[in-house]
Amino acid sequence: MASRSISWEISAQTVPDAFERYVYGMADFYEISGVSDHDRRHFFNKTRTTATDSGAIGYGLSVRQTLSRTPATLRRSDVDGLNLSVSRAAMVGDADGRSVRAAPGAVQLRDLSLPAASRLEMVDLTALIAPRAVVPACLLGRDAHGAVIAPDAPGARLLTAHLVSLEEFAPDLTDDEVEAAMQALLLVAARMTGFAVRLAPTEVAALQRSVRRQAKAFIETRLAAGEAGIANDEVAKAAGVSRATLYRAFDEEGGVNRYIQDRRLHHARRALRQ
């Protein structure tokens, strides 16, 4: 079964009460504040979301604003679980009494059962919302609420790459495929934040599958462009991991070099057939 995807776009240029509609539509999820008179007059919002029973992933673009989950919001909201997001704009905020700052490109975690507020210089973010039942327990502790992975950390690059890729391709995936990709993202996050001290063998396998997917996408892009040499360092950087982690992820396929060689031969045979 295909995942359920919806998208919408609204602007004050075509809908005079666009901002009021946006506030009303967000009321059960976030309280909206801090929007200037100028931004209200020129308000816009663009959103696309893909949802399954295992969670939702989407992209949002809008004006500068503050998004808050207050005690009143929590009482009326039927959304609970983890919000894992990457914002392309700077953010300052609060996570249940703790000050939080995030540079553009940082990965952020929020427990949706706890109060929080985020002041975004611009809403330009990709977010995964996963129900509490499917989230590793370590990502729902109080230490994790408001956690930020700096944008220059390899873990942030890996998580961002997977978040953005999943959001892009989710409408064409089945529910099972979206669920598997979401689980991989959560396991990567648990590992990269340091809250997971030790991963079970099944979790390690899921993490390695996630690394392979990102590495293979990079390799295919380079081969399709006709590039002759692909260095392991480049593949590891694209996947957001060390070379050692990359090598372990490809052990079951005979190694990353063997995989690249096999794919290069495949491209060569296809070119000959054409």
Phi, psi and omega in degrees: 000136180285149177292159182267121183236138176224155176210152176206160180214131182222146183212145178293343178293329181247336179233103186305325181260035182302317182296315180297321178295320179298313180300317180296317181293333182267356192302325181276358182241311178222149166268132183257130178210177175070025178263122184291161177301321179298314181291331175293318180292330181247031187295146172209153175211133176232127184220140170220140186217140171240128185236144171225179177294343182265000179142187181220149175224139183200178181230140178227143178223125181197186184281172177300135183192170174247128178253122184233140168247095182272170175306323179293320178297316181298324182292324183263350184279139176257017179255125179218150180137219183240137171251114178248117188220161171230126181251135179274001176239158180293153181220139168232147182187202185216138177235092180053048177096352180254128180292140181228136173229141179218130176283162176305133180092355178286150177263135186232149178239138176222130171277116187287357176267356183244150179298146179196156175215139180227122176260111184256131177297334172195139175281111178207079190218155173245133186221143172249129175242117184242134178301149184305324185295337184255002184266133174307134186305327183295340180272358181245010174283165182295331177293331182278336182293113182092003180296145181230130173258118185302146186296337181270001178281138178307322180299322179293320179295319179295311181297318180297315180301318181287320178300310183295318180295316180296318180299322182290317188264350185305321181300337182260003181260159174281167177303317181297320180291319177295318179299316180298318180293322178295317179299320178298318179299317181294322179291320176298315180299318179299322180288314187288330180285340182087358180284336177267110182286323184213136180256144176287159180306321179294325179289321177299317179298319179294320178297317180294324176298321179296317178297316180299318181300315182292318180295317181295322178298319179295316181298316180297320179297317181293318180292321179296333178277358177080018181282134186280317185253132176231110183279143179300325178299321180293319180295316180298318179296320179296326180275351178074028181226173175282166178298322180299317179294321178298315181298317180296323182295333182257011180304316185287351178251016178083011179103156183292324179296319178296320180296315180299318179298315180298318181290325177296319177295321178299314179296322180294317179296319179296321178296322179294319179297325181282000000 
